[in-house]
XYZ file of N, CA and C in Angstrom:
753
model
N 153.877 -129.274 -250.428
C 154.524 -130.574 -250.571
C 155.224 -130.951 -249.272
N 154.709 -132.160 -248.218
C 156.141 -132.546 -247.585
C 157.212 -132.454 -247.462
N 157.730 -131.756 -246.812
C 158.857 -131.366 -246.938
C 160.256 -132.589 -246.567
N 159.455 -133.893 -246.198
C 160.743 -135.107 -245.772
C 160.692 -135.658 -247.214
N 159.730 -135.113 -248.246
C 159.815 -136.035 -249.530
C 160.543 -135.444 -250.000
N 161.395 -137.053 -251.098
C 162.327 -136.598 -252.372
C 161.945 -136.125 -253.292
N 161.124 -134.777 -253.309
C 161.266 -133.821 -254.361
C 161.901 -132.814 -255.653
N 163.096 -132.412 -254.690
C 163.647 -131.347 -255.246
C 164.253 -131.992 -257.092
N 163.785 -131.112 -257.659
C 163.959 -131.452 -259.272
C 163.425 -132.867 -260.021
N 162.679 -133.025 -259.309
C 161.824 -134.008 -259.865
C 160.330 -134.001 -260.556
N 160.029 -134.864 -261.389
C 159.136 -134.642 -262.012
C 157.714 -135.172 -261.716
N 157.166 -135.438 -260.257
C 156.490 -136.393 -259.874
C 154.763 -136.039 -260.156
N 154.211 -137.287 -260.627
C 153.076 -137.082 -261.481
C 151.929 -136.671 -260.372
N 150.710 -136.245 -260.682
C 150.006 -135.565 -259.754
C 149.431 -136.800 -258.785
N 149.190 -137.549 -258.626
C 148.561 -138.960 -258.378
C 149.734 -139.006 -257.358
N 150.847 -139.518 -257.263
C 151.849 -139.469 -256.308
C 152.384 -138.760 -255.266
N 152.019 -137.212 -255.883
C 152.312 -136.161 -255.211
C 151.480 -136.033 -254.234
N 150.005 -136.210 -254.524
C 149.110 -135.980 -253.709
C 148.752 -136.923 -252.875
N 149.359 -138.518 -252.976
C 149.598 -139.151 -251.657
C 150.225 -139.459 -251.324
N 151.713 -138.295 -250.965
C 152.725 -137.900 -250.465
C 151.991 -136.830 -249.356
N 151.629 -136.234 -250.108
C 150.654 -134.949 -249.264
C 150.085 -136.181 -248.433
N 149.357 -136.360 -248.960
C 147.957 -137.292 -247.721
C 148.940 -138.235 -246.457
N 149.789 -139.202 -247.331
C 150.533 -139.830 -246.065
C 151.540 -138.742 -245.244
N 151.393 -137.430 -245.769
C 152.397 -136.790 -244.238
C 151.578 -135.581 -243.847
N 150.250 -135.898 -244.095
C 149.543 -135.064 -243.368
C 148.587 -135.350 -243.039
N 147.724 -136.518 -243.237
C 146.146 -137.014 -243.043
C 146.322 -137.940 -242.007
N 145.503 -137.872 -241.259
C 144.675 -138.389 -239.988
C 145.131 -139.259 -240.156
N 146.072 -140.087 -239.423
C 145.697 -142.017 -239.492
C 145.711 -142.612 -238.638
N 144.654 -143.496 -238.741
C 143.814 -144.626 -237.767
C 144.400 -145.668 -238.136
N 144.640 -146.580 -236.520
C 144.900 -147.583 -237.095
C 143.890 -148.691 -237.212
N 143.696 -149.520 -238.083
C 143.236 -150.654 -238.346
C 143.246 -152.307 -237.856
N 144.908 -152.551 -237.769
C 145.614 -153.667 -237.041
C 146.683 -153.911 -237.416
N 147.087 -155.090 -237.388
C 148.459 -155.533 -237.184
C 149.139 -156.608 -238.384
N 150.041 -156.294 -239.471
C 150.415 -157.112 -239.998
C 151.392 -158.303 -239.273
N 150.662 -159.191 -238.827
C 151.354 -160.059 -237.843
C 152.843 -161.423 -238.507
N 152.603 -161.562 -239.370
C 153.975 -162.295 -239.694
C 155.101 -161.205 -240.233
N 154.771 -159.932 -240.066
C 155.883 -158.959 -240.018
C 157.025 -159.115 -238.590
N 158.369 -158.700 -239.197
C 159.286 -159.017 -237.763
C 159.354 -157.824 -236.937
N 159.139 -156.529 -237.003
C 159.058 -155.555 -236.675
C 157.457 -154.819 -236.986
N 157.140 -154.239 -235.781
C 155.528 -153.710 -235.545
C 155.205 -152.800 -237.319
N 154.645 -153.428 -237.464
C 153.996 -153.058 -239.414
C 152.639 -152.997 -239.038
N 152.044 -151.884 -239.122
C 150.562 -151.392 -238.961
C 149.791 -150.948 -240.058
N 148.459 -151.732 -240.268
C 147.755 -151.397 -241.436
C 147.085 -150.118 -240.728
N 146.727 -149.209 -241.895
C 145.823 -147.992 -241.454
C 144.961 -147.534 -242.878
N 144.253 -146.517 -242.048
C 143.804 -145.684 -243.298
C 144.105 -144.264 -242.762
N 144.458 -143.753 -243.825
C 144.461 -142.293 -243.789
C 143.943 -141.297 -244.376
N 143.346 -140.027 -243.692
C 142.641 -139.290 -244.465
C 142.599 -137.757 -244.240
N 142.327 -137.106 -245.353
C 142.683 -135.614 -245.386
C 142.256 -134.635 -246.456
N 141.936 -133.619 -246.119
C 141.567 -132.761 -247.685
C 140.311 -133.813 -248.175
N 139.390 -134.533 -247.843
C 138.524 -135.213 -248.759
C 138.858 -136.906 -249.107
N 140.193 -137.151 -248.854
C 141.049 -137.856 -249.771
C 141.293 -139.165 -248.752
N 141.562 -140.073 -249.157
C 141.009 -141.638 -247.746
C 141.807 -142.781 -248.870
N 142.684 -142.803 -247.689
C 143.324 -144.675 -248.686
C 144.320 -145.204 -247.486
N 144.930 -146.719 -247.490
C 145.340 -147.322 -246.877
C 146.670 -146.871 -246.610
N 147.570 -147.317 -245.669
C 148.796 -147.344 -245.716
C 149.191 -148.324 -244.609
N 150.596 -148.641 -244.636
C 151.603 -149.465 -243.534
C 152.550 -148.161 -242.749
N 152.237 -148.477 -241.391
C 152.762 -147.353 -240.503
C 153.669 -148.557 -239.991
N 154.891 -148.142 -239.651
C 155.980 -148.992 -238.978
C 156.356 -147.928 -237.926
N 156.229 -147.255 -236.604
C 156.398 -146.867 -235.906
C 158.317 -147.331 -234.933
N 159.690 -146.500 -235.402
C 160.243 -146.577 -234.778
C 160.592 -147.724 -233.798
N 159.706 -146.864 -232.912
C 159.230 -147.821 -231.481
C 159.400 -149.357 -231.497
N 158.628 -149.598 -232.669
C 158.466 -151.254 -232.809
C 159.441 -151.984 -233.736
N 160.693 -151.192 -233.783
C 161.992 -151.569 -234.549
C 162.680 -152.707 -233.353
N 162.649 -153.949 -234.357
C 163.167 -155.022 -233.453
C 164.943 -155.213 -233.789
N 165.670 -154.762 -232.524
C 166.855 -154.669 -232.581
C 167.887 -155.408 -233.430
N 168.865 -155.309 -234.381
C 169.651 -156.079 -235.044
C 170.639 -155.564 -234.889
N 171.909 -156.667 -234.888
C 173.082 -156.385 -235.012
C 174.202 -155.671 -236.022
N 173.593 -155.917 -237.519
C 174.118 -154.953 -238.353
C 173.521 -154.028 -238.764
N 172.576 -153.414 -238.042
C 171.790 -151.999 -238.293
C 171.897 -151.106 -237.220
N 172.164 -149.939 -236.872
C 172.214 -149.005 -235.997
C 170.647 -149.140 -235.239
N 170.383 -149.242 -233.972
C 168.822 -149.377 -233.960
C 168.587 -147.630 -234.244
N 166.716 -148.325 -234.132
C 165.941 -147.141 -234.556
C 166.454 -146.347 -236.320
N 166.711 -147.037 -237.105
C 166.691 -146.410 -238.263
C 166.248 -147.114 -239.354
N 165.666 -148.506 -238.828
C 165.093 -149.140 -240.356
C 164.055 -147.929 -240.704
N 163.187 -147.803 -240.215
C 161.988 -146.500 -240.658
C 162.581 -145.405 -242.047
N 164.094 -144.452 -241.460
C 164.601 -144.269 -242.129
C 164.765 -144.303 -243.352
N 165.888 -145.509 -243.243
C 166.143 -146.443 -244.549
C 164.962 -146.847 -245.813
N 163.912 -146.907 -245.103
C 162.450 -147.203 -245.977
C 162.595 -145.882 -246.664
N 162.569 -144.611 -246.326
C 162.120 -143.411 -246.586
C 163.526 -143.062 -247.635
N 164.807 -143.332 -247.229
C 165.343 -143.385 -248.345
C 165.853 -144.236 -249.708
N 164.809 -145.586 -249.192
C 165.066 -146.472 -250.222
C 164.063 -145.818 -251.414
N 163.272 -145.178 -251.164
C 161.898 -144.478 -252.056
C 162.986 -143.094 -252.889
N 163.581 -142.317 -251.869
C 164.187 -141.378 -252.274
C 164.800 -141.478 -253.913
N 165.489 -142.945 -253.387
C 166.318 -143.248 -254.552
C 165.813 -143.615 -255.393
N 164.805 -144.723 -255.294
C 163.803 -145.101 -256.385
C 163.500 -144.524 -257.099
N 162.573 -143.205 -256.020
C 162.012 -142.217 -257.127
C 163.077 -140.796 -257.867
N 163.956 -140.973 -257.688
C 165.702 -140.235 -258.227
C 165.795 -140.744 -259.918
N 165.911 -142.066 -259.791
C 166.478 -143.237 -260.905
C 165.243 -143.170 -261.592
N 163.846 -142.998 -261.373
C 162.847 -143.179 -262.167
C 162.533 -144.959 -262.445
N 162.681 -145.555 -262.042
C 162.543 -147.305 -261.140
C 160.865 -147.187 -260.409
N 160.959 -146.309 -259.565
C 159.505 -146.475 -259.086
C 158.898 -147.776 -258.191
N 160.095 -148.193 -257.787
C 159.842 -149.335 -257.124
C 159.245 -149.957 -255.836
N 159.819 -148.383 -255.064
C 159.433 -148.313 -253.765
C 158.062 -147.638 -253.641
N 157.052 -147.993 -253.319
C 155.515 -147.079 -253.355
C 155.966 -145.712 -252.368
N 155.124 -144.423 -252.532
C 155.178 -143.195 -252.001
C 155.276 -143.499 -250.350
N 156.553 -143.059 -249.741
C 156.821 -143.170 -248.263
C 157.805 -141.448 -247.680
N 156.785 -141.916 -246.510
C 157.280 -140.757 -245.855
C 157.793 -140.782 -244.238
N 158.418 -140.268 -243.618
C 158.499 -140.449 -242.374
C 157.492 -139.285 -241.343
N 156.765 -139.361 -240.734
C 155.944 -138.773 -239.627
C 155.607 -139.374 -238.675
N 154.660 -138.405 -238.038
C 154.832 -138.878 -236.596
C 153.418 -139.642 -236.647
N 152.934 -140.427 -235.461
C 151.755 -141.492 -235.563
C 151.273 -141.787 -233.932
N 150.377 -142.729 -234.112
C 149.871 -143.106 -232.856
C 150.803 -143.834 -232.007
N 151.676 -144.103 -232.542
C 152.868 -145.069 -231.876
C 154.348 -143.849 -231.949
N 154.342 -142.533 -232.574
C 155.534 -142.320 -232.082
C 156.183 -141.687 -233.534
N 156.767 -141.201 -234.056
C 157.515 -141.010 -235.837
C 157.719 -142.673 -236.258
N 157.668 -142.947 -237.366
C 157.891 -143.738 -238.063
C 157.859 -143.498 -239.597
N 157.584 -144.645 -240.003
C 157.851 -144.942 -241.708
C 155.975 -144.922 -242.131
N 155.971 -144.322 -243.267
C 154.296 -144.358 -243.164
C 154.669 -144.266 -244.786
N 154.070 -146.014 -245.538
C 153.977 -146.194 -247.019
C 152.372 -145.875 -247.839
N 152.210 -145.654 -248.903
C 151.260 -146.488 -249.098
C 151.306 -147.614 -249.481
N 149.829 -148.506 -249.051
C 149.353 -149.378 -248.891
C 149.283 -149.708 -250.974
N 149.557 -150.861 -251.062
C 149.810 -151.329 -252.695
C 148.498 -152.755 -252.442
N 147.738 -152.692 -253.338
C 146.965 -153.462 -253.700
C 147.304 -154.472 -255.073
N 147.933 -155.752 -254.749
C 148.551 -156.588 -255.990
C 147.723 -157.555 -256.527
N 148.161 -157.817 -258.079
C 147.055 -158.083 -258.970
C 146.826 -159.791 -258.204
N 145.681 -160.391 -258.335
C 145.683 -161.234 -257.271
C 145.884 -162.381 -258.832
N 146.136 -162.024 -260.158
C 146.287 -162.787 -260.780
C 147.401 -163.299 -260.969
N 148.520 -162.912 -260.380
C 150.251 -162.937 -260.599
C 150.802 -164.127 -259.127
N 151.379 -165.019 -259.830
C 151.966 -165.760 -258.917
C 152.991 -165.916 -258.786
N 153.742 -164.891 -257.380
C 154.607 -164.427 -257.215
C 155.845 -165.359 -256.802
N 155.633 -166.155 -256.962
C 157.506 -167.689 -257.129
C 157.326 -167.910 -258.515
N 156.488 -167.666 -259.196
C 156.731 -167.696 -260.826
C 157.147 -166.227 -261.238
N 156.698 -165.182 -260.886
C 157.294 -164.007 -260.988
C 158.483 -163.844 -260.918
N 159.052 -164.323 -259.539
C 160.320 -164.118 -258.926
C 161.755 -165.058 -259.931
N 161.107 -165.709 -260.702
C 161.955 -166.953 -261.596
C 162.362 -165.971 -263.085
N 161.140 -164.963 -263.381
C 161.420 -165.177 -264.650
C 162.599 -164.167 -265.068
N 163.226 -164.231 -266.213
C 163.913 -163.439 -266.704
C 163.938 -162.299 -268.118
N 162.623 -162.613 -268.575
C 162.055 -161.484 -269.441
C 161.465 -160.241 -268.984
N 161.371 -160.234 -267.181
C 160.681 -159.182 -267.026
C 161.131 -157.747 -266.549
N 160.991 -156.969 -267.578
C 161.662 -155.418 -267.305
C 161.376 -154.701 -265.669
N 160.287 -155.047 -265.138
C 160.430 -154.394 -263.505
C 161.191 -155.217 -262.981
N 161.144 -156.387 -262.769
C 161.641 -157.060 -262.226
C 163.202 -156.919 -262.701
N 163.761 -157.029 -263.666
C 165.163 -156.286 -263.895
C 165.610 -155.274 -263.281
N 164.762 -154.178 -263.537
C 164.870 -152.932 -262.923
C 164.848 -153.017 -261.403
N 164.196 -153.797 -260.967
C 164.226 -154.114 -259.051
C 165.515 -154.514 -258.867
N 165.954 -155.639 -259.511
C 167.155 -155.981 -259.573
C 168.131 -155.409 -259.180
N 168.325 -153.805 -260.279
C 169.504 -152.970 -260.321
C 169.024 -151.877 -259.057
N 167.722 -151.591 -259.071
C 167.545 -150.774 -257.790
C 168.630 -151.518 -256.351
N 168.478 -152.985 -256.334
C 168.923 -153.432 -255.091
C 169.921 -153.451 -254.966
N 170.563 -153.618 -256.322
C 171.826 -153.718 -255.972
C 172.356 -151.896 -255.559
N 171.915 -151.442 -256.274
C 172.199 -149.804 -255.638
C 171.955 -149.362 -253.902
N 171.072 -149.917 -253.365
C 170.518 -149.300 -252.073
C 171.002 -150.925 -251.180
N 171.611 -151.654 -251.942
C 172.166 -153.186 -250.897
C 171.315 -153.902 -250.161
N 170.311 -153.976 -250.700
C 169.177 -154.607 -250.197
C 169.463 -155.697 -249.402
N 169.415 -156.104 -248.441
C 169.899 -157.229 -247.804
C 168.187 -158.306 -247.407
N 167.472 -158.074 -247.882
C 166.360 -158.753 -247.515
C 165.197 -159.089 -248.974
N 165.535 -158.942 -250.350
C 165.009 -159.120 -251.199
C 164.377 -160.963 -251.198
N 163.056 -160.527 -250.550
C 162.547 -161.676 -250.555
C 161.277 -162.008 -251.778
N 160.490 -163.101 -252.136
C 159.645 -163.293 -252.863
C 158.279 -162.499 -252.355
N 157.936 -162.451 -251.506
C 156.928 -161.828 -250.828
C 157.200 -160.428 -250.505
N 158.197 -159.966 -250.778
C 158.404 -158.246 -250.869
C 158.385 -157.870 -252.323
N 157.278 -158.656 -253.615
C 157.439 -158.479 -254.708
C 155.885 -158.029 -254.369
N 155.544 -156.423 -255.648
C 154.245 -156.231 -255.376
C 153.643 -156.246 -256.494
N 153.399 -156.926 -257.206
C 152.802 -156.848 -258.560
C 151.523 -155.799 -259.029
N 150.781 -155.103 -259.703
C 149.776 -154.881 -259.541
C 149.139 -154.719 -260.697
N 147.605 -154.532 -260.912
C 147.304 -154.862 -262.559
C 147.510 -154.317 -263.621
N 148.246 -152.881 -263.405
C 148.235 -152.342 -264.733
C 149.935 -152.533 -265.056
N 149.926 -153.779 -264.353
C 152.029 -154.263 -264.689
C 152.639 -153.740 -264.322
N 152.573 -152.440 -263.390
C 153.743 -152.586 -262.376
C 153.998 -153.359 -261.856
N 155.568 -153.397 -260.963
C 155.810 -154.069 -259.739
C 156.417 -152.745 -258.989
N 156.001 -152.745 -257.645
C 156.898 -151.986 -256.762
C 157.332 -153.147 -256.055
N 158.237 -153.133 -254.907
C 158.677 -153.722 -254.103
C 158.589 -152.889 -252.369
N 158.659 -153.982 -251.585
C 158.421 -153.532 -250.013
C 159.264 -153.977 -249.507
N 159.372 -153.331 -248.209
C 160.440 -153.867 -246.581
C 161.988 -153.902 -247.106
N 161.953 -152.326 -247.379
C 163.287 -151.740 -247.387
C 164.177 -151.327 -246.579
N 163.947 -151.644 -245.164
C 164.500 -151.475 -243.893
C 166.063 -151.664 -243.906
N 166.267 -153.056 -244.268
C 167.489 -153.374 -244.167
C 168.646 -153.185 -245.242
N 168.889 -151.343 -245.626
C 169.009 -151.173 -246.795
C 170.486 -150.075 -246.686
N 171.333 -150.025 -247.190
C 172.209 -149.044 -247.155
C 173.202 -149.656 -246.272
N 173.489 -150.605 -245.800
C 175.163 -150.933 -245.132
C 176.187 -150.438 -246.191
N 177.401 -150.420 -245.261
C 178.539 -150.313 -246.072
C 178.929 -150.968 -246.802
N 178.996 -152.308 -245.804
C 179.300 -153.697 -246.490
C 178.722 -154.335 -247.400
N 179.272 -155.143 -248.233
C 178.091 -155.553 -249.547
C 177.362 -156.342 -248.345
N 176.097 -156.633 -248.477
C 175.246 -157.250 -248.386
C 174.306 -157.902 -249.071
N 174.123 -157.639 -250.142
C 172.787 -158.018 -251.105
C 172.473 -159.760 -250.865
N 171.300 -159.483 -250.984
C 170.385 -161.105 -250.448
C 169.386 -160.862 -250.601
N 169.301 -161.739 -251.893
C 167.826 -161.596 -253.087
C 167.349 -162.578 -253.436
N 166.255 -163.055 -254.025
C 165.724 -164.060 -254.841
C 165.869 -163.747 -256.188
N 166.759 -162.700 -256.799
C 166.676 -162.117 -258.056
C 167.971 -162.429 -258.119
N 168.353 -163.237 -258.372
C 169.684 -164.013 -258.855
C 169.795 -164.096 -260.423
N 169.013 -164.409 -261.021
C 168.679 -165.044 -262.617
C 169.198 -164.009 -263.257
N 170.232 -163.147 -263.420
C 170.777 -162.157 -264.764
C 172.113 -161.623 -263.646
N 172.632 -162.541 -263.334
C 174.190 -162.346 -262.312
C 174.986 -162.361 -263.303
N 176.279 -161.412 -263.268
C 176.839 -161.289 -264.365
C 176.404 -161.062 -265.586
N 175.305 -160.728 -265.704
C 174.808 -160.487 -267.473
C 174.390 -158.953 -267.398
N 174.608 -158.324 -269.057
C 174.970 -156.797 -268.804
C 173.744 -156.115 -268.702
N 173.430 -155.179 -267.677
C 172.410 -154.004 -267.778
C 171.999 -154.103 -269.266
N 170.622 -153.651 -268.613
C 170.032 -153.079 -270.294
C 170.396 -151.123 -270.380
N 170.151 -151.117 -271.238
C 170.622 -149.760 -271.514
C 169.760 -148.440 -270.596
N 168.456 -149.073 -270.581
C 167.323 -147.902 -269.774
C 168.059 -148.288 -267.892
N 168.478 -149.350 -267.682
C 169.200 -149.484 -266.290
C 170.406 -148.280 -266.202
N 171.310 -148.401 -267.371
C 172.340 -147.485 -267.102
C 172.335 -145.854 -267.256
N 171.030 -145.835 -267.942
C 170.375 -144.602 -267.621
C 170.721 -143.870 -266.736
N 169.355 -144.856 -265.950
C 168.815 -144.836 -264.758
C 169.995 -144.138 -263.562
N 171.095 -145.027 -263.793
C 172.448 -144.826 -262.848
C 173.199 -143.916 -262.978
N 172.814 -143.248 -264.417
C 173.561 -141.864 -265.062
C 173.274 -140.638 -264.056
N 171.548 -140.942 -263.847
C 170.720 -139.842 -263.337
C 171.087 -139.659 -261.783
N 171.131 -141.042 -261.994
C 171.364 -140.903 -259.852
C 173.272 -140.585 -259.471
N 173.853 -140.759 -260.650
C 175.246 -140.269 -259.981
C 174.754 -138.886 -260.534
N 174.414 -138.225 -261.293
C 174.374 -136.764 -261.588
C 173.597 -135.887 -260.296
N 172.509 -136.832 -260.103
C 171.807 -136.113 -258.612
C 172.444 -136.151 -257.423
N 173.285 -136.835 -257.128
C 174.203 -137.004 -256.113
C 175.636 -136.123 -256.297
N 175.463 -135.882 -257.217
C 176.783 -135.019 -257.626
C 176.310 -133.809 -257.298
N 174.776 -133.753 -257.995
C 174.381 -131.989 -257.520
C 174.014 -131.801 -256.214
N 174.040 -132.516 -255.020
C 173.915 -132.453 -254.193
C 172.604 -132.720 -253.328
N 171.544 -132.655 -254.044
C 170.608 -132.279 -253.425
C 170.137 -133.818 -253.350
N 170.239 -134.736 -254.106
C 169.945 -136.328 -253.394
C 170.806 -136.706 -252.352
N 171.570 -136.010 -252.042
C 172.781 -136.767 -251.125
C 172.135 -136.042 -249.987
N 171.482 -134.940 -249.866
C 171.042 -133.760 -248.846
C 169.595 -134.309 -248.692
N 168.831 -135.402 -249.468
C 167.722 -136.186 -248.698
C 168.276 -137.235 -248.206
N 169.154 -138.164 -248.713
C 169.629 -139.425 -248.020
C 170.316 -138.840 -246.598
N 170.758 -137.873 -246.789
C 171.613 -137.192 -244.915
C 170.381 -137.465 -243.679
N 169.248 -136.882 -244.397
C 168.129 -137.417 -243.330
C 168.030 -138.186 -242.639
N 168.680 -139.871 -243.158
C 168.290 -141.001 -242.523
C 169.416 -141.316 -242.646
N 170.281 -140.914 -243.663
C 171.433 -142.240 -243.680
C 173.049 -141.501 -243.015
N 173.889 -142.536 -242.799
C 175.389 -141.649 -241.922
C 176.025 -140.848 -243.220
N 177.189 -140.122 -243.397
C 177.733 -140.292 -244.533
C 178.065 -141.110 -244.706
N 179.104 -141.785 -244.117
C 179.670 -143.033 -245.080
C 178.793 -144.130 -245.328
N 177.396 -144.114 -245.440
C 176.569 -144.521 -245.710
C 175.944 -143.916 -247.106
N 175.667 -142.796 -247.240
C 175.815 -142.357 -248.771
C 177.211 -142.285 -249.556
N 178.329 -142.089 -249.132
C 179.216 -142.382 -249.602
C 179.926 -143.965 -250.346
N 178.983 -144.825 -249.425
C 178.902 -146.052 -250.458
C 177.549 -146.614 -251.070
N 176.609 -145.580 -251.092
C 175.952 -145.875 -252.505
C 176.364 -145.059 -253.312
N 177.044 -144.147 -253.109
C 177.640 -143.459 -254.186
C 178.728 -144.339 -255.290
N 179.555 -144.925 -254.127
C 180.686 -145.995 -254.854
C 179.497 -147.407 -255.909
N 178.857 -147.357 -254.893
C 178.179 -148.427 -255.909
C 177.635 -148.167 -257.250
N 176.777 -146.931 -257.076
C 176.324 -146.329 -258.511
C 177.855 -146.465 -259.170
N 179.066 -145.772 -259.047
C 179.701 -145.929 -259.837
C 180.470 -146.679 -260.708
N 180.241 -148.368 -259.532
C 181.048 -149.366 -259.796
C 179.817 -149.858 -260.528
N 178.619 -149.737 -260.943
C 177.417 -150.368 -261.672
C 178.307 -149.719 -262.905
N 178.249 -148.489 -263.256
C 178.405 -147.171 -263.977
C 179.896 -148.016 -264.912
N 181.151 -148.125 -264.052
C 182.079 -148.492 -264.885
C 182.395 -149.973 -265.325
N 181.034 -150.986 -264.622
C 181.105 -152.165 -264.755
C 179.663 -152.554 -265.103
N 178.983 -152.240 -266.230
C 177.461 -152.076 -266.155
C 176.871 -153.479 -266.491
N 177.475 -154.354 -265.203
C 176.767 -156.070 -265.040
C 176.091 -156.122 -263.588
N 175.440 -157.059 -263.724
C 174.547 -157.418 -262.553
C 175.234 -158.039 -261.745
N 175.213 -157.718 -260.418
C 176.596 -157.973 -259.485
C 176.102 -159.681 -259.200
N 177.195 -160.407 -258.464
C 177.252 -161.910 -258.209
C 177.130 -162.054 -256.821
N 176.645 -162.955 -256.342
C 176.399 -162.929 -254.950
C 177.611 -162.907 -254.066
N 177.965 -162.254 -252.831
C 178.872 -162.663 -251.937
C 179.573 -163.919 -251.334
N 180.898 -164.126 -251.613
C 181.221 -165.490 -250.574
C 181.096 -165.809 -249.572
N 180.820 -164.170 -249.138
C 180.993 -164.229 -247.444
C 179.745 -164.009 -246.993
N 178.675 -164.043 -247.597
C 177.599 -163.409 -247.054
C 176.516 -164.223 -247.932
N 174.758 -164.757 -247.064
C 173.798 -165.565 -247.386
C 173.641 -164.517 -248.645
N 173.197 -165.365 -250.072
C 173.189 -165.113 -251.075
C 171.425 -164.667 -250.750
N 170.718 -165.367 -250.455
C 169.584 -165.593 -250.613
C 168.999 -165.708 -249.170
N 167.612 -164.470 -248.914
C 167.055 -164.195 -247.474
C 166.330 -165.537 -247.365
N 166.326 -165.930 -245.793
C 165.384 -166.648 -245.534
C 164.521 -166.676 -244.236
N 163.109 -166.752 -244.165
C 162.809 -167.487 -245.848
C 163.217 -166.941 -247.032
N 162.787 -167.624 -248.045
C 162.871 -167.085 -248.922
C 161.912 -166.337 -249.601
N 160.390 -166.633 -249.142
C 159.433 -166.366 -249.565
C 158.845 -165.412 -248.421
């Protein structure tokens, strides 16, 4: 198993595991260039053991400098926005790993193929839908500051994962979403679960000992506060006064 993946005490199904294996160990070529990306996002394929499928390589290197991010760590941040995902059992973030590439270490996802029947600004509106809830509470946990309509991944057997978790883990609230529609209204019960599991894994240490990888402490130290303030306040947080409610674009 990879050893940069969030493993330890987890239950991860064989299908996942094994392209965890493949993205941090199989050959990858690149293909080209996702060009309305703001930072260098590389389509590839990768392959190994027999085994051949797509992925997005974001190479470090091509991290375009920002002012409220430390440079060189969106890559990171991707790798522990998955951590957590896959912690909470959310599943939101597709299988990511950090290795090294033709450009240098980076963020290396797989590649998500979305149902081409789902139209994603009608997606992004509704409020009956359980992933989309669940994305919700993921963001608000990891402070998503870039939850846009087009980082929604739908796919046919009704998942949704979500992408371009870069800008993830400040101290400061940040959140800036298109998932506004259940602000102030209470978690469902499988959400507070969810938040049970991830303060218990963080308590035992060993999620806080994958997020150290990428993130500062006082950078896990306030998703820690957040799980808890979900935990003793189990509503969907309200947007900031001080801060764009909503990324833009938006789409």
């Amino acid at each position: 198993m990879p050893d940069n993946a969030a493993t330890a005490g987890l239950d991860i199904p064989d299908g996942e595991r094994a392209a965890l294996e493949l993205l941090e160990r199989g050959a990858l070529e690149v293909e080209g260039r996702l060009v309305g990306a703001s930072n260098a996002t590389l389509y590839c394929t990768i392959k190994g053991g027999g085994a051949e499928a797509n992925c997005v390589y974001k190479p470090v290197a091509g991290e375009r400098p920002l002012w409220d991010f430390p440079t060189g760590t969106l890559a990171g941040r991707e790798v522990a926005a998955y951590a957590v995902s896959r912690a909470a059992g959310w599943n939101v973030a597709p299988p990511t790993v950090m290795r090294d590439g033709p450009f240098g270490p980076g963020m290396c996802q797989l590649w998500i193929d979305l149902d081409p029947e789902v139209d994603l600004v009608a997606l992004s509106r509704r409020s009956d839908h359980a992933g989309l809830r669940e994305m919700a509470v993921f963001d608000a946990v990891v402070n998503n500051a870039d939850r846009k309509i087009g980082h929604l991944l739908p796919v046919t057997d009704g998942h949704l994962y979500g992408c371009d978790h870069g800008v993830c883990f400040a101290e400061e609230y940040k959140l800036r979403t298109v998932l506004w529609q259940w602000r102030g209204k209470a978690l469902p019960r499988r959400s507070v679960e969810a938040l049970r599991r991830l303060a218990d894994d963080m308590a035992a240490g060993w999620l806080a000992d994958e997020l150290s990888k990428h993130l500062t402490r006082r950078e896990i130290n306030a998703t820690r506060s957040r799980v808890a303030k979900l935990l003793k306040h189990p509503t969907y947080p309200y947007p900031s006064e001080d801060w764009p409610a909503i990324p833009w674009p938006p789409v």
